[in-house]
JSON list of C-alpha atoms in Angstrom, two decimals:
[
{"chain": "A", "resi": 1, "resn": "UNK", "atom": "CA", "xyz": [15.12, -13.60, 2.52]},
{"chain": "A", "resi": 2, "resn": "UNK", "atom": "CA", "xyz": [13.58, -16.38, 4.55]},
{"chain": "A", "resi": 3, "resn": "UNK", "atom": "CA", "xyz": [9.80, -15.98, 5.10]},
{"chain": "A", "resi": 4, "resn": "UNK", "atom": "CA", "xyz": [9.09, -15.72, 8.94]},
{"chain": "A", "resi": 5, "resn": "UNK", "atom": "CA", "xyz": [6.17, -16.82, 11.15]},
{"chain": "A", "resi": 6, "resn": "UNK", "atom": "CA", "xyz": [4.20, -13.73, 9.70]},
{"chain": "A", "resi": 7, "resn": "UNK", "atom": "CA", "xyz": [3.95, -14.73, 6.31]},
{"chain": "A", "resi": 8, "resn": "UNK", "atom": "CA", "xyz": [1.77, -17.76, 7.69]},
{"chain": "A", "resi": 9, "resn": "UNK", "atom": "CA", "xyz": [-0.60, -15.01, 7.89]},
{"chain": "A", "resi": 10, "resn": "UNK", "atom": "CA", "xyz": [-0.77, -14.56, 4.17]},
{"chain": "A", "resi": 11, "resn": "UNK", "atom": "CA", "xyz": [-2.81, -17.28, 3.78]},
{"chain": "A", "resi": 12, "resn": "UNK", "atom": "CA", "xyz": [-6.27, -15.68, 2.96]},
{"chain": "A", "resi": 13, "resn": "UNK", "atom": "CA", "xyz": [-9.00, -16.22, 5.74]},
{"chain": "A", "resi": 14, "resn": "UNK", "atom": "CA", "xyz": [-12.20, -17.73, 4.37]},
{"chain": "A", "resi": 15, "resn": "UNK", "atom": "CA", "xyz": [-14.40, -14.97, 5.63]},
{"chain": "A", "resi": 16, "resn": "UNK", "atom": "CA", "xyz": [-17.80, -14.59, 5.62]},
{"chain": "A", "resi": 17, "resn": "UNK", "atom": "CA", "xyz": [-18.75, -12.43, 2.26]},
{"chain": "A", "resi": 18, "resn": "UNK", "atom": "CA", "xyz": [-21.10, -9.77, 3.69]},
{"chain": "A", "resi": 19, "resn": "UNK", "atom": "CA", "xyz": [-21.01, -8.04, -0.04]},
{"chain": "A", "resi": 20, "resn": "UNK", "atom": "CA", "xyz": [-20.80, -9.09, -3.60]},
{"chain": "A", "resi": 21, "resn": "UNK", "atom": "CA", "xyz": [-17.05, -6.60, -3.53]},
{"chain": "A", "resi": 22, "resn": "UNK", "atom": "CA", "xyz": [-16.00, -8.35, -0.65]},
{"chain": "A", "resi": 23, "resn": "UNK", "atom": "CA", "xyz": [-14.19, -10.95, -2.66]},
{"chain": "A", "resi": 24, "resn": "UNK", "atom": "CA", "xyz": [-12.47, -8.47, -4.35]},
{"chain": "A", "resi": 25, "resn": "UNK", "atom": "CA", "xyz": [-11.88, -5.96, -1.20]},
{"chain": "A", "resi": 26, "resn": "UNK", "atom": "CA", "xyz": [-9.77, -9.01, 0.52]},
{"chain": "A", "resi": 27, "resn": "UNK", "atom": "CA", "xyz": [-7.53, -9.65, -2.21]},
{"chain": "A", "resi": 28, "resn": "UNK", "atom": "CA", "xyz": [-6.77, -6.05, -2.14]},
{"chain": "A", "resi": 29, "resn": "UNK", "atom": "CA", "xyz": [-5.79, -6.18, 1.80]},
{"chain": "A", "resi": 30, "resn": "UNK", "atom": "CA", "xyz": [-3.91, -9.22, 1.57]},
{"chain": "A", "resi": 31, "resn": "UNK", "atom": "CA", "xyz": [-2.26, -8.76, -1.86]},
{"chain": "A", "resi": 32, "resn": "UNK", "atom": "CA", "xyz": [-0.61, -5.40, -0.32]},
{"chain": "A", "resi": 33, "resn": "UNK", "atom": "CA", "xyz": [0.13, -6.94, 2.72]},
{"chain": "A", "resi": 34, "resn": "UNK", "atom": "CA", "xyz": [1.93, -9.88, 0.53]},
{"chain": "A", "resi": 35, "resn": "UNK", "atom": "CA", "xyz": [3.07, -7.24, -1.80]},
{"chain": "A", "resi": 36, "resn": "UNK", "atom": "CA", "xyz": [4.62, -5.28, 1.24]},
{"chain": "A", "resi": 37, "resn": "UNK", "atom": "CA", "xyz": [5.75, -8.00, 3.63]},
{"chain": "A", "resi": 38, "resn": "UNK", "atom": "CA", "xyz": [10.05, -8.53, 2.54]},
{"chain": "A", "resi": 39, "resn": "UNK", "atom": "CA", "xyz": [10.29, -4.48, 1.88]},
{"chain": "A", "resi": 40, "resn": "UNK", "atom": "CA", "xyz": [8.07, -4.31, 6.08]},
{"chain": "A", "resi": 41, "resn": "UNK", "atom": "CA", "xyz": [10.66, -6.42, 6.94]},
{"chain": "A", "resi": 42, "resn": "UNK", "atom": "CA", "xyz": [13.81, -5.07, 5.47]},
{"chain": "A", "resi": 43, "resn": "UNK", "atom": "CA", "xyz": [12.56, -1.47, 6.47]},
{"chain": "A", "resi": 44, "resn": "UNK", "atom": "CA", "xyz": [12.71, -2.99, 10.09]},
{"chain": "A", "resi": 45, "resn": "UNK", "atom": "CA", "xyz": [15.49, -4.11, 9.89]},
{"chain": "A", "resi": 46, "resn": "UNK", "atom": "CA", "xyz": [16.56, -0.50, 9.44]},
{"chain": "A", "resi": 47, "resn": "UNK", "atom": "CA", "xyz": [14.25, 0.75, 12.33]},
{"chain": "A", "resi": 48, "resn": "UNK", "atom": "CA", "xyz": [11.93, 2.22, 9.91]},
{"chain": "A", "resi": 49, "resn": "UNK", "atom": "CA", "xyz": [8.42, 1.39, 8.42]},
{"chain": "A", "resi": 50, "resn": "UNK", "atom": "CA", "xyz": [5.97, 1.71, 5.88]},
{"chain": "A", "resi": 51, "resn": "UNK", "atom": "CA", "xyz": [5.31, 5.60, 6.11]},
{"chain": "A", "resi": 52, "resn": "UNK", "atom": "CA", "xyz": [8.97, 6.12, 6.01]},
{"chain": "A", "resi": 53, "resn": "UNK", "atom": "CA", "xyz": [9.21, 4.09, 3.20]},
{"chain": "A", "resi": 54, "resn": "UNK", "atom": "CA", "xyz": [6.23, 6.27, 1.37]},
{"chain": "A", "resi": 55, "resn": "UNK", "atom": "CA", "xyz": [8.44, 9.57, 2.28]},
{"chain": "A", "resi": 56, "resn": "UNK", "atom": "CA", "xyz": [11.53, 8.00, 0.70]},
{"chain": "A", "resi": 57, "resn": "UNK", "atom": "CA", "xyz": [9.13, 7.20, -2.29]},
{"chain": "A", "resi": 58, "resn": "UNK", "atom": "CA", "xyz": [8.12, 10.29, -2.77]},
{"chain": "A", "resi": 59, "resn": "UNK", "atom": "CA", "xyz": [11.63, 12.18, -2.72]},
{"chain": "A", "resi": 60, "resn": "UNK", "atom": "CA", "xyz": [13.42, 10.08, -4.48]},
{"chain": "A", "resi": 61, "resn": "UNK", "atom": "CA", "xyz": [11.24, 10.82, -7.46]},
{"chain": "A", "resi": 62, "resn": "UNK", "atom": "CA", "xyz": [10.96, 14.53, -7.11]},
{"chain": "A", "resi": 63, "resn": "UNK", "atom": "CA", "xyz": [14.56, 15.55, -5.54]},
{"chain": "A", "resi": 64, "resn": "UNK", "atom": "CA", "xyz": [13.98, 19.19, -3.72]},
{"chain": "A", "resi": 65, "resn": "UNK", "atom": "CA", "xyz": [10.35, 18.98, -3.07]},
{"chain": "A", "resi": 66, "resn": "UNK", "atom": "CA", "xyz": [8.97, 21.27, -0.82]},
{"chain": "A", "resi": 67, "resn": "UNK", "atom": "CA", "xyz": [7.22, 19.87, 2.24]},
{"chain": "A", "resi": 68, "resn": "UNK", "atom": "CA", "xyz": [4.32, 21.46, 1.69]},
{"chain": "A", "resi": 69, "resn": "UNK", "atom": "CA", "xyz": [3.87, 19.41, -2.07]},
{"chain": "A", "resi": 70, "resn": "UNK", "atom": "CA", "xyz": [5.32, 16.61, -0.25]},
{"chain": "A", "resi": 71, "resn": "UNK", "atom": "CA", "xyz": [2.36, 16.76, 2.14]},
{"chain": "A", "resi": 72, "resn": "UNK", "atom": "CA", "xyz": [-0.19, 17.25, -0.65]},
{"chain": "A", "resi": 73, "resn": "UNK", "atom": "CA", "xyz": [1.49, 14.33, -2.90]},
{"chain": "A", "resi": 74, "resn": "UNK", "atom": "CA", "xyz": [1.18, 11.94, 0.20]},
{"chain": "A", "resi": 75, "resn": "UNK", "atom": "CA", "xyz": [-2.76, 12.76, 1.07]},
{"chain": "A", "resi": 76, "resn": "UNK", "atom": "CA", "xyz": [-1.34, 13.39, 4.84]},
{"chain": "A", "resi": 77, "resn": "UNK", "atom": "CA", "xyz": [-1.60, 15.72, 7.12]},
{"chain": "A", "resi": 78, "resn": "UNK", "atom": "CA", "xyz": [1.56, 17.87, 8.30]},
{"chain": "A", "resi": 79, "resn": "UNK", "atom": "CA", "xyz": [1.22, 16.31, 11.51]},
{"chain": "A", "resi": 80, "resn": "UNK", "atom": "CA", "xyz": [1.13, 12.74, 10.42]},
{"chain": "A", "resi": 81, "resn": "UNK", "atom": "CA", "xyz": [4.23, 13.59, 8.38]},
{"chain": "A", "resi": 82, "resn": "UNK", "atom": "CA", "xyz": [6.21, 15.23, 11.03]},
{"chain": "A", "resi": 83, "resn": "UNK", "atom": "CA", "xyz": [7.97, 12.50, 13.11]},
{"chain": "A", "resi": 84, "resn": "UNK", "atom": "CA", "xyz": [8.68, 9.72, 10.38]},
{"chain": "A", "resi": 85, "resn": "UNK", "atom": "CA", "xyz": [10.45, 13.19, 8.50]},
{"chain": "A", "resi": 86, "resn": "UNK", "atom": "CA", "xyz": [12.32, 14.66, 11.06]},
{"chain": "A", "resi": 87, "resn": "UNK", "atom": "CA", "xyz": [13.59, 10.67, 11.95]},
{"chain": "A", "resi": 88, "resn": "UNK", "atom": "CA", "xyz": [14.70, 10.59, 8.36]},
{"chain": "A", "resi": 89, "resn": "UNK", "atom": "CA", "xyz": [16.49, 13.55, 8.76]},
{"chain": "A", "resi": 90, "resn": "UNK", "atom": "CA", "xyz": [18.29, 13.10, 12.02]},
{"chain": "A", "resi": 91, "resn": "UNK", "atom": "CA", "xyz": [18.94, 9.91, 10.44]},
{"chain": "A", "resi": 92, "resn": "UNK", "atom": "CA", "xyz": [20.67, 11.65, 7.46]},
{"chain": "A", "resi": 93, "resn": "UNK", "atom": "CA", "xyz": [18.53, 9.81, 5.02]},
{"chain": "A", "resi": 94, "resn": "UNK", "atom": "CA", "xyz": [17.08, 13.57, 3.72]},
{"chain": "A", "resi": 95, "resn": "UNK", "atom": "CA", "xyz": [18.48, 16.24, 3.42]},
{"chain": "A", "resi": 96, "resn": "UNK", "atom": "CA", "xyz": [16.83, 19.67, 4.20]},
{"chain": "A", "resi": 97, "resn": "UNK", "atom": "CA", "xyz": [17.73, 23.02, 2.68]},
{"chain": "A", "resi": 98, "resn": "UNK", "atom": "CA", "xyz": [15.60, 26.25, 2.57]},
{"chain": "A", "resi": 99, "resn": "UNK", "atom": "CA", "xyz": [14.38, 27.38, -1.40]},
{"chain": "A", "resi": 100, "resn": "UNK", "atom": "CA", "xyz": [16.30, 30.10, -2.39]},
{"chain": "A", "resi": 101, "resn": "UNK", "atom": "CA", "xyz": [13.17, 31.37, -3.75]},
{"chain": "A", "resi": 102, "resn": "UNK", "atom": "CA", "xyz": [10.84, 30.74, -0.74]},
{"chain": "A", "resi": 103, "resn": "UNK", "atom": "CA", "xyz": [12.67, 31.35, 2.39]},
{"chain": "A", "resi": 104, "resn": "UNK", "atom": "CA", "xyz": [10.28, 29.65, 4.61]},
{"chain": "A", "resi": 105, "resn": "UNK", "atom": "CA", "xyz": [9.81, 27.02, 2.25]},
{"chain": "A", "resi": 106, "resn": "UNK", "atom": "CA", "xyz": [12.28, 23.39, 2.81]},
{"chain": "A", "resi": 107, "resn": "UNK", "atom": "CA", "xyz": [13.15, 21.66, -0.06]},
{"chain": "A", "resi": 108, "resn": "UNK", "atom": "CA", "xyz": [13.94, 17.78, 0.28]},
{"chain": "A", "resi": 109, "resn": "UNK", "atom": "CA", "xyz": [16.15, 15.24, -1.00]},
{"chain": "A", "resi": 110, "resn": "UNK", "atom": "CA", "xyz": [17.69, 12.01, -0.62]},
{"chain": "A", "resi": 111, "resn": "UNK", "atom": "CA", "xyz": [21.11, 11.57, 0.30]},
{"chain": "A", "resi": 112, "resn": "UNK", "atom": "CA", "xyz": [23.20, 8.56, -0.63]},
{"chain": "A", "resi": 113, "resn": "UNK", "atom": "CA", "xyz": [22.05, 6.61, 2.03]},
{"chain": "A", "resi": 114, "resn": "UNK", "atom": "CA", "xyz": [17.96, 6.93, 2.00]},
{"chain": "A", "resi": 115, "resn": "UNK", "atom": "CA", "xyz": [18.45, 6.42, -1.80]},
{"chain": "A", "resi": 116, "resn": "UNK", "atom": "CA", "xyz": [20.32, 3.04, -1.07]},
{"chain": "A", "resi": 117, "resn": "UNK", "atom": "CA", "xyz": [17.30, 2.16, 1.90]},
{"chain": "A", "resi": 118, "resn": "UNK", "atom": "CA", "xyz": [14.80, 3.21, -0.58]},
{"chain": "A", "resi": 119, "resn": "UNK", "atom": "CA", "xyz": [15.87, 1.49, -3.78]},
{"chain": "A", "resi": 120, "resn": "UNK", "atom": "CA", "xyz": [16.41, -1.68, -1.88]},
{"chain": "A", "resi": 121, "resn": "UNK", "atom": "CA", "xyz": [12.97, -2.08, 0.12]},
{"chain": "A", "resi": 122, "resn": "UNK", "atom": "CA", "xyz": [11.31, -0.74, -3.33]},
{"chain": "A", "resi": 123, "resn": "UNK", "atom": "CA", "xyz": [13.20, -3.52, -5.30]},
{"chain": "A", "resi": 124, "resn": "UNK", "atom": "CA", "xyz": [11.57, -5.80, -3.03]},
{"chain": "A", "resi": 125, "resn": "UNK", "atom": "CA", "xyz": [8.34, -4.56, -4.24]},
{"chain": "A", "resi": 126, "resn": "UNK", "atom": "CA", "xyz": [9.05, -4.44, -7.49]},
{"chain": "A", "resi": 127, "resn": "UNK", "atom": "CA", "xyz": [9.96, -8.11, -7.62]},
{"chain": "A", "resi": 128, "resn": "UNK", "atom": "CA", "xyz": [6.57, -9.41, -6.46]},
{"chain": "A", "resi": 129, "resn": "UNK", "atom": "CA", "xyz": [4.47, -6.87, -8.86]},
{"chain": "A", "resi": 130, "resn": "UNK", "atom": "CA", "xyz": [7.03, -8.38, -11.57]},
{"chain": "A", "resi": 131, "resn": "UNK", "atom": "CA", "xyz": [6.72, -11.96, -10.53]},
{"chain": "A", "resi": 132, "resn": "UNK", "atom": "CA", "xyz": [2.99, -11.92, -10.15]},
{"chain": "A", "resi": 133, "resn": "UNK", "atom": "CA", "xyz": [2.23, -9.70, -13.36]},
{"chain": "A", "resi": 134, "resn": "UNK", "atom": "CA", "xyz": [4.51, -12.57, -14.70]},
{"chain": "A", "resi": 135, "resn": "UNK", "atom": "CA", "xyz": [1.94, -14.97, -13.68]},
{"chain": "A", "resi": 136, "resn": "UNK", "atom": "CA", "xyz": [-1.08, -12.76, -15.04]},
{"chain": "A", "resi": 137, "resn": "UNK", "atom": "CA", "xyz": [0.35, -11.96, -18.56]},
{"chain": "A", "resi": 138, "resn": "UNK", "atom": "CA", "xyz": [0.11, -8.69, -20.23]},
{"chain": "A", "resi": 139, "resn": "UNK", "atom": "CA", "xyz": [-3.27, -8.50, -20.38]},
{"chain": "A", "resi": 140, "resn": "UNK", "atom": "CA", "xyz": [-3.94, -9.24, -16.39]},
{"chain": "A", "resi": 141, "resn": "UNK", "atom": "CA", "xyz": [-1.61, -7.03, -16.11]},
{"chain": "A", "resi": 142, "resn": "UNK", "atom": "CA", "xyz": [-2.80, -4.37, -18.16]},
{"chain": "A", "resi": 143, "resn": "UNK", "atom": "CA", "xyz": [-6.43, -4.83, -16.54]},
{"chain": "A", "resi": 144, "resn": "UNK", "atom": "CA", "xyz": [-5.14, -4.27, -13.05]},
{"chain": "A", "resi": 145, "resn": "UNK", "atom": "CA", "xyz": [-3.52, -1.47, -14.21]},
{"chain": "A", "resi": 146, "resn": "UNK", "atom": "CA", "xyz": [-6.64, -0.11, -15.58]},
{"chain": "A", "resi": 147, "resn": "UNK", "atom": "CA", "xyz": [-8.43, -0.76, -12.27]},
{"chain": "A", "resi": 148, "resn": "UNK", "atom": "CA", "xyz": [-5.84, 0.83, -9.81]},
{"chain": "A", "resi": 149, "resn": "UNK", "atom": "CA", "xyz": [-5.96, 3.83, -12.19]},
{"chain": "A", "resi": 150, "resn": "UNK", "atom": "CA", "xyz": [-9.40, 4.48, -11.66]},
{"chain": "A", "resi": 151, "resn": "UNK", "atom": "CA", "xyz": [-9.24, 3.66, -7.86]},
{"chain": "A", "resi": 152, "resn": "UNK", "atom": "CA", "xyz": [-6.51, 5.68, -7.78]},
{"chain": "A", "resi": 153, "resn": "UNK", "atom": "CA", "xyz": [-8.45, 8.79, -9.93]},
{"chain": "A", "resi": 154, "resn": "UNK", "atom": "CA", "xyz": [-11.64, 8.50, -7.88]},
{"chain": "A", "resi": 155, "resn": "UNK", "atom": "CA", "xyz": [-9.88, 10.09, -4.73]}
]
């Protein structure tokens, strides 16, 4: 995919360092943003965006999850998680059936179609964490593992 006038952007800023993390804390905006950028892009393409993208995430890895886990998995509130659903469902990208155990309870799932959207704008971020933990080795990678895992476990 050809890069457009946004991925000038990418080129880090020399900013003023205003902490001894800040270093660090830049890389971490503009490696996501770089990580993010062709699957952005793609997902636009589609007339979608990143927190659509996170929904389709979620689902396709845990087929019939209720909203409420859904909600709880995604740190959002139900609010914030309200329009980019329902635009995935009128868009018949996930499906929406009640749980036979819990009748006030949704389940969710992709259909063929959000699995196709999602598995192609997540390919595109798998091939930069690939490429770049490429670059790294197996023990750059393995460290950045070991820091987004705490990050991660901290919240």
């Amino acid at each position: 995919m050809p890069k457009t006038s946004q991925a000038a952007g990418l080129h880090r800023a020399s900013l003023d360092k205003l902490h001894d993390l800040d270093a660090a804390l830049e890389l971490m905006y503009y490696g996501w943003r770089g990580m993010t950028l062709e699957a952005d892009e793609y997902l636009a393409q589609q007339g979608l965006s990143r927190p659509h993208h996170r929904i389709l995430y979620v689902v396709a890895r845990r087929p019939d999850i209720a909203i409420g886990a859904l909600i709880e998995t995604l740190g959002i509130s139900k609010q914030a998680l309200n329009r980019p659903l329902n635009l995935l469902i009128e868009r018949k990208l996930v499906s929406s059936k009640r749980s036979p155990e819990q009748h006030r309870s949704k389940l969710l799932r992709l259909t063929a179609a959000g699995q196709r959207i999602e598995q192609k704008a997540s390919d595109h971020e798998r091939k930069v964490m690939r490429e770049a933990f490429g670059r790294v080795g197996t023990s750059g990678a393995a460290a950045w593992m070991a820091v987004m895992e705490a990050i991660a476990d901290s919240n």
